[in-house]
Amino acid sequence: MLAAAATSRLSIRVARQAVKVAGQRHAAISAVRRGDVRGMQSAAQTERDTITRLLYSIGTKREVERHLRIFSSASHPSSPAKFAVIKVGGAVLGELDELALSLSFLYRVGLYPVVLHGAGPQLNEIMEREGVVPDYIDGIRVTDAKTLQIARRVFHEENLKLVGALEKLGTRARPITSGVFTADYLDKEKYRLVGKITKVDKRPLEASIRAGALPILTSLAESPDGQILNVNADIAAGELAKELEPMKIVFLNDKGGMFHGVTGQKMDVINLDEDFDNLMKEPWVKYGTKLKLREFKELLDYLPRSSSVAVISASSLQKELFTDSGAGTLIRRGYKLFKHDNIEAIGADRFRQVVHDRDPEVLAGLQSITGVLNDLEKTPYTIYGDEPLDVIAVVSHPEGEVPVMTKLLASRSGILNNVTDNVFNSIKKDHRKLFWTTHAEDENRAWHFERADGSFTRAGRSLFWYGIQDVAEVERIVKDFEAKGRIERSFLPVGPSAPPHRVASAAGAAPAGAKAYSTLARRVPGLRRGFATSASDAPVSTETKRVALVGARGYTGQALTTLLSGHPHIDLTHVSSRQLAGYPLTSYTKHSIDYTNLSHQDVEQLEKSGEVDAWIMALPNGICKPYVDAVDRGSVERKGEKSVIVDLSADYRFEKGWTYGLPELYGRESIRASKRISNPGCYATSAQMLIAPLINHISGLPTVFGLSGYSGAGTLPATDPDGRPTTVPKVTPESLKHGVKPYSLTDHIHEREAGFHLSELLPSGVSPLKVAFIPAVAPWFSGIISTASIPLKEKLNAREVIALFEEKYKDNKLVQIIKEVPQLPVIENKHTWTVGGFQVHSEGNRVVIVGGLDNLLKGAATQCMQNLNLALGYDEYEGIPI
């Protein structure tokens, strides 16, 4: 109780501070109002950011931002009332300031709930004062003309008080006391002027929100002939929720939840499917409690199973909405949980779809659905989940070994409705010990920390466990896991660190590439003290590596030598060109180096002696294989780690054993772990990046038309006036007569390449994707402009398409998303891929998008540097001017 009270006080302090921030903003806006509008928008954004930060005092930053993002995306201009319905009990209106603060807080962060209030205690007080005795039948107030007259007056007064309190805080609010509910008589003879709602008109509510005001309404209704009818506010809120289907339904009362009649303890969660019948048999469930439970069940039976009702106090509103633990009592239909030892029990297709939609490894391109299914069969396993598969967990448990939870895949609904906790608790009942891993950047990482007795983070992944307190035992188990391949990444050593000052000293003295770690105990509110280890990712490698470039005469080779010259950790030790052998490489400035003509035997010997750490093959298609074979032969007798090969030709883009190096689409981890990397084609890079965000929305054949500068057509050897070998383009602007020349109109190699690799993003069992591609050469030197026409299987608008691209390419430094059609100046000589010009056909069934890159940079040399950096342990963007 003390903790709950403290939380409520904290929530109110947060709300008060938010209003204070808003008041400071009003002064700023007054000064700006006569200036430019952008200043006002900036002030508004600053206010929202400040108030959002205030929320971090009641929950973790990750959970607050996740809930805020989910709620903000719930409403659309066409349906703006999708966030929440908040029913305010009459007793709560007695704490008007506290209520107004909580509602104003939501308004400040851009959320617009629909607020409906009762006024029962206020009505009873006035009726008693005026000598009218309240009459109830079956818990329903009998409403005669005198009672209705008083009720209308009370409802209007209380409505205006709440609106006035909100306006006083700078929160726009609109009183709505009629025009929303249409009703028939519930039973005219029995209850008199009491209504049963038959229709809800949401237009006044939506108009209020579009105008930037919170809609504040009463539960009074009108009959078709205009008679005012009284409706119980709880029932009116339920009917309103049925019409709006909001993300959250909140009932505010003065108790802050529903309480057990015997123990007096607050009930945190009521799962109606499992608990309703038993609760209704309890002797303490009677009168108002029984009526409310019936009303909640009727409401939730009507709404989607993802819907839930929260019964809380006004002071706990922020905690309920923006934290995983919530507040008060959560009531939901729920599902009975299951556990099966094979996927057929839940349906293999359903399981595959969950993996396709939610598995971060699959979404990042690090694992295929087939790979997940194959891994599943390697050990005995149990699948835990709920009937709609809002949450799926897979636990691997070979006999006599410690179990590992290999998958925990939750939908947004599963997280919001705490299904994840129910599934996890079911696992804990079966397994006294458990290990599992997540990405270090998992947005639900705080949830994992709270449920683990210990954790260890290294190289972008976190290892969690419960049921073990001895670090030596943890290390022994992890060592066994790694030996048997049950976890992919090395987490050893695991153990207590030295005191902090020694850890810092040791970390500073660690050799390059070594991982530093620390151990600390975290105190998690409500949980016992746990032992947790936290590893700080050591800096990426700064060790100097030696690189050989084979095929340096062409335009791509020239671009590569320029980039390598600016790389702080790479030493270009060999550069090979048959035509230029013996001449100095002038574009490399770190030290003097001459071109050589490396034979296959030379390459084999350099690999065998360990003189080269990485090979870049910048050769024409069909020429590379003998050089790769030479490296492979030399690596057999090489001592230590064998070298990396990045091939820029098309020779290995379809080969097993080679990693296709397009980090933005198919993930970084596979490249980091690979020694053989095929660099994507320039046209194919842009085509795939145009199509990938829409991969699950495509119906039919996507078509890409690509215009490339003439450097993409290749080069020919020539000599300059001094007799030195040089390079000239195969195609010149003069030969094009300053126009464009389409070529390879069907079956271009990049057409096959794009379709082949994009198909890896599709669910298992789905037919491979085919892509139509038509290239043309243009009279500028470098730069590709690709226009994609993509048929859609369901209607999308341009804003939705842009959102898909923003989500797909967030945090990718070499991707630029713009509104306008990309033109050559934003593409040529740039290291980025730029996309824009998003337009959807008027029928909503086809989208056209334009993407551009420099074919010599992001289409070749820059992408090669990304792949080389990842494979050698450097920062992905090292040496790339961004």
Tab-separated table of N, CA, C and O in Angstrom, residues 788-838:
chain	number	residue	atom	x	y	z
A	788	ALA	N	10.809	2.316	-59.438
A	788	ALA	CA	10.135	1.040	-59.203
A	788	ALA	C	8.629	1.237	-59.231
A	788	ALA	O	8.104	2.157	-58.590
A	789	SER	N	7.938	0.379	-59.972
A	789	SER	CA	6.480	0.331	-59.977
A	789	SER	C	6.081	-1.002	-59.352
A	789	SER	O	6.377	-2.069	-59.902
A	790	ILE	N	5.423	-0.933	-58.195
A	790	ILE	CA	5.179	-2.125	-57.392
A	790	ILE	C	3.679	-2.312	-57.175
A	790	ILE	O	3.026	-1.459	-56.556
A	791	PRO	N	3.094	-3.417	-57.671
A	791	PRO	CA	1.671	-3.683	-57.436
A	791	PRO	C	1.441	-4.138	-56.005
A	791	PRO	O	2.250	-4.883	-55.433
A	792	LEU	N	0.346	-3.670	-55.399
A	792	LEU	CA	0.059	-3.948	-53.992
A	792	LEU	C	-1.128	-4.890	-53.856
A	792	LEU	O	-2.093	-4.801	-54.610
A	793	LYS	N	-1.059	-5.770	-52.852
A	793	LYS	CA	-2.173	-6.695	-52.649
A	793	LYS	C	-3.256	-6.095	-51.753
A	793	LYS	O	-4.349	-6.633	-51.665
A	794	GLU	N	-2.944	-5.003	-51.056
A	794	GLU	CA	-3.975	-4.276	-50.335
A	794	GLU	C	-3.673	-2.789	-50.461
A	794	GLU	O	-2.546	-2.395	-50.738
A	795	LYS	N	-4.686	-1.962	-50.294
A	795	LYS	CA	-4.519	-0.534	-50.505
A	795	LYS	C	-3.627	0.072	-49.418
A	795	LYS	O	-3.762	-0.223	-48.240
A	796	LEU	N	-2.700	0.917	-49.861
A	796	LEU	CA	-1.855	1.692	-48.953
A	796	LEU	C	-1.868	3.134	-49.436
A	796	LEU	O	-2.057	3.396	-50.628
A	797	ASN	N	-1.637	4.072	-48.528
A	797	ASN	CA	-1.442	5.447	-48.972
A	797	ASN	C	0.040	5.795	-48.870
A	797	ASN	O	0.840	5.039	-48.310
A	798	ALA	N	0.408	6.946	-49.410
A	798	ALA	CA	1.819	7.312	-49.469
A	798	ALA	C	2.435	7.428	-48.080
A	798	ALA	O	3.584	7.048	-47.863
A	799	ARG	N	1.653	7.943	-47.124
A	799	ARG	CA	2.188	8.081	-45.770
A	799	ARG	C	2.527	6.723	-45.182
A	799	ARG	O	3.542	6.553	-44.503
A	800	GLU	N	1.678	5.734	-45.429
A	800	GLU	CA	1.938	4.387	-44.916
A	800	GLU	C	3.172	3.778	-45.577
A	800	GLU	O	3.959	3.076	-44.934
A	801	VAL	N	3.336	4.050	-46.871
A	801	VAL	CA	4.509	3.529	-47.586
A	801	VAL	C	5.785	4.162	-47.018
A	801	VAL	O	6.774	3.475	-46.754
A	802	ILE	N	5.755	5.472	-46.821
A	802	ILE	CA	6.926	6.155	-46.259
A	802	ILE	C	7.255	5.592	-44.883
A	802	ILE	O	8.419	5.372	-44.544
A	803	ALA	N	6.223	5.322	-44.084
A	803	ALA	CA	6.448	4.769	-42.745
A	803	ALA	C	7.138	3.407	-42.811
A	803	ALA	O	7.992	3.092	-41.978
A	804	LEU	N	6.770	2.605	-43.804
A	804	LEU	CA	7.423	1.299	-43.972
A	804	LEU	C	8.906	1.477	-44.280
A	804	LEU	O	9.755	0.735	-43.762
A	805	PHE	N	9.235	2.457	-45.121
A	805	PHE	CA	10.636	2.715	-45.462
A	805	PHE	C	11.396	3.262	-44.261
A	805	PHE	O	12.546	2.872	-44.002
A	806	GLU	N	10.768	4.167	-43.515
A	806	GLU	CA	11.440	4.736	-42.347
A	806	GLU	C	11.719	3.659	-41.315
A	806	GLU	O	12.774	3.650	-40.678
A	807	GLU	N	10.787	2.753	-41.111
A	807	GLU	CA	10.985	1.678	-40.146
A	807	GLU	C	12.074	0.722	-40.621
A	807	GLU	O	12.920	0.294	-39.839
A	808	LYS	N	12.065	0.402	-41.913
A	808	LYS	CA	13.031	-0.553	-42.448
A	808	LYS	C	14.454	-0.022	-42.362
A	808	LYS	O	15.389	-0.778	-42.072
A	809	TYR	N	14.628	1.269	-42.631
A	809	TYR	CA	15.984	1.806	-42.770
A	809	TYR	C	16.408	2.730	-41.629
A	809	TYR	O	17.385	3.456	-41.767
A	810	LYS	N	15.673	2.686	-40.517
A	810	LYS	CA	16.080	3.527	-39.386
A	810	LYS	C	17.463	3.085	-38.907
A	810	LYS	O	17.820	1.917	-38.955
A	811	ASP	N	18.260	4.046	-38.496
A	811	ASP	CA	19.612	3.818	-37.957
A	811	ASP	C	20.601	3.354	-39.020
A	811	ASP	O	21.692	2.892	-38.679
A	812	ASN	N	20.261	3.411	-40.302
A	812	ASN	CA	21.206	3.097	-41.372
A	812	ASN	C	21.779	4.407	-41.896
A	812	ASN	O	21.082	5.198	-42.544
A	813	LYS	N	23.060	4.641	-41.632
A	813	LYS	CA	23.657	5.946	-41.909
A	813	LYS	C	23.786	6.250	-43.395
A	813	LYS	O	23.938	7.410	-43.767
A	814	LEU	N	23.774	5.230	-44.241
A	814	LEU	CA	23.959	5.461	-45.668
A	814	LEU	C	22.637	5.435	-46.434
A	814	LEU	O	22.628	5.271	-47.655
A	815	VAL	N	21.530	5.591	-45.729
A	815	VAL	CA	20.212	5.673	-46.369
A	815	VAL	C	19.621	7.040	-46.084
A	815	VAL	O	19.572	7.481	-44.938
A	816	GLN	N	19.179	7.692	-47.135
A	816	GLN	CA	18.573	9.022	-47.011
A	816	GLN	C	17.163	8.954	-47.591
A	816	GLN	O	16.993	8.594	-48.755
A	817	ILE	N	16.147	9.278	-46.791
A	817	ILE	CA	14.754	9.272	-47.238
A	817	ILE	C	14.288	10.709	-47.375
A	817	ILE	O	14.349	11.489	-46.422
A	818	ILE	N	13.850	11.065	-48.585
A	818	ILE	CA	13.392	12.430	-48.856
A	818	ILE	C	11.981	12.367	-49.451
A	818	ILE	O	11.524	11.312	-49.884
A	819	LYS	N	11.292	13.483	-49.473
A	819	LYS	CA	9.932	13.510	-50.014
A	819	LYS	C	9.935	13.611	-51.536
A	819	LYS	O	9.147	12.968	-52.227
A	820	GLU	N	10.848	14.429	-52.076
A	820	GLU	CA	10.837	14.680	-53.516
A	820	GLU	C	11.545	13.564	-54.277
A	820	GLU	O	12.213	12.713	-53.686
A	821	VAL	N	11.379	13.567	-55.585
A	821	VAL	CA	12.054	12.592	-56.442
A	821	VAL	C	13.556	12.875	-56.423
A	821	VAL	O	13.980	14.010	-56.663
A	822	PRO	N	14.398	11.881	-56.117
A	822	PRO	CA	15.852	12.119	-56.095
A	822	PRO	C	16.375	12.524	-57.478
A	822	PRO	O	16.047	11.891	-58.482
A	823	GLN	N	17.167	13.578	-57.508
A	823	GLN	CA	17.784	14.040	-58.745
A	823	GLN	C	19.289	13.742	-58.696
A	823	GLN	O	19.852	13.453	-57.638
A	824	LEU	N	19.944	13.847	-59.826
A	824	LEU	CA	21.345	13.480	-59.941
A	824	LEU	C	22.249	14.181	-58.918
A	824	LEU	O	23.144	13.544	-58.356
A	825	PRO	N	22.065	15.477	-58.631
A	825	PRO	CA	22.971	16.138	-57.672
A	825	PRO	C	22.995	15.518	-56.286
A	825	PRO	O	23.996	15.645	-55.577
A	826	VAL	N	21.907	14.869	-55.846
A	826	VAL	CA	21.910	14.259	-54.512
A	826	VAL	C	22.408	12.815	-54.567
A	826	VAL	O	22.437	12.131	-53.542
A	827	ILE	N	22.803	12.356	-55.751
A	827	ILE	CA	23.234	10.967	-55.946
A	827	ILE	C	24.701	10.890	-56.348
A	827	ILE	O	25.484	10.132	-55.767
A	828	GLU	N	25.086	11.675	-57.337
A	828	GLU	CA	26.425	11.582	-57.912
A	828	GLU	C	27.483	11.969	-56.882
A	828	GLU	O	27.358	12.969	-56.174
A	829	ASN	N	28.537	11.141	-56.781
A	829	ASN	CA	29.655	11.355	-55.852
A	829	ASN	C	29.245	11.276	-54.386
A	829	ASN	O	29.968	11.750	-53.511
A	830	LYS	N	28.087	10.667	-54.088
A	830	LYS	CA	27.625	10.503	-52.710
A	830	LYS	C	27.748	9.031	-52.320
A	830	LYS	O	27.602	8.129	-53.133
A	831	HIS	N	27.977	8.809	-51.037
A	831	HIS	CA	28.140	7.444	-50.531
A	831	HIS	C	26.821	6.831	-50.059
A	831	HIS	O	26.811	5.706	-49.557
A	832	THR	N	25.735	7.546	-50.210
A	832	THR	CA	24.444	7.109	-49.694
A	832	THR	C	23.552	6.539	-50.798
A	832	THR	O	23.796	6.740	-51.990
A	833	TRP	N	22.519	5.829	-50.360
A	833	TRP	CA	21.381	5.486	-51.229
A	833	TRP	C	20.230	6.386	-50.818
A	833	TRP	O	19.895	6.484	-49.638
A	834	THR	N	19.647	7.085	-51.785
A	834	THR	CA	18.587	8.055	-51.516
A	834	THR	C	17.291	7.580	-52.154
A	834	THR	O	17.283	7.132	-53.310
A	835	VAL	N	16.197	7.676	-51.404
A	835	VAL	CA	14.889	7.253	-51.913
A	835	VAL	C	13.879	8.359	-51.660
A	835	VAL	O	13.939	9.073	-50.666
A	836	GLY	N	12.943	8.518	-52.577
A	836	GLY	CA	11.916	9.544	-52.434
A	836	GLY	C	10.882	9.455	-53.538
A	836	GLY	O	10.786	8.464	-54.270
A	837	GLY	N	10.087	10.522	-53.684
A	837	GLY	CA	9.068	10.558	-54.731
A	837	GLY	C	7.973	9.544	-54.537
A	837	GLY	O	7.443	8.990	-55.509
A	838	PHE	N	7.597	9.255	-53.282
A	838	PHE	CA	6.602	8.212	-53.006
A	838	PHE	C	5.228	8.635	-53.532
A	838	PHE	O	4.649	9.610	-53.058
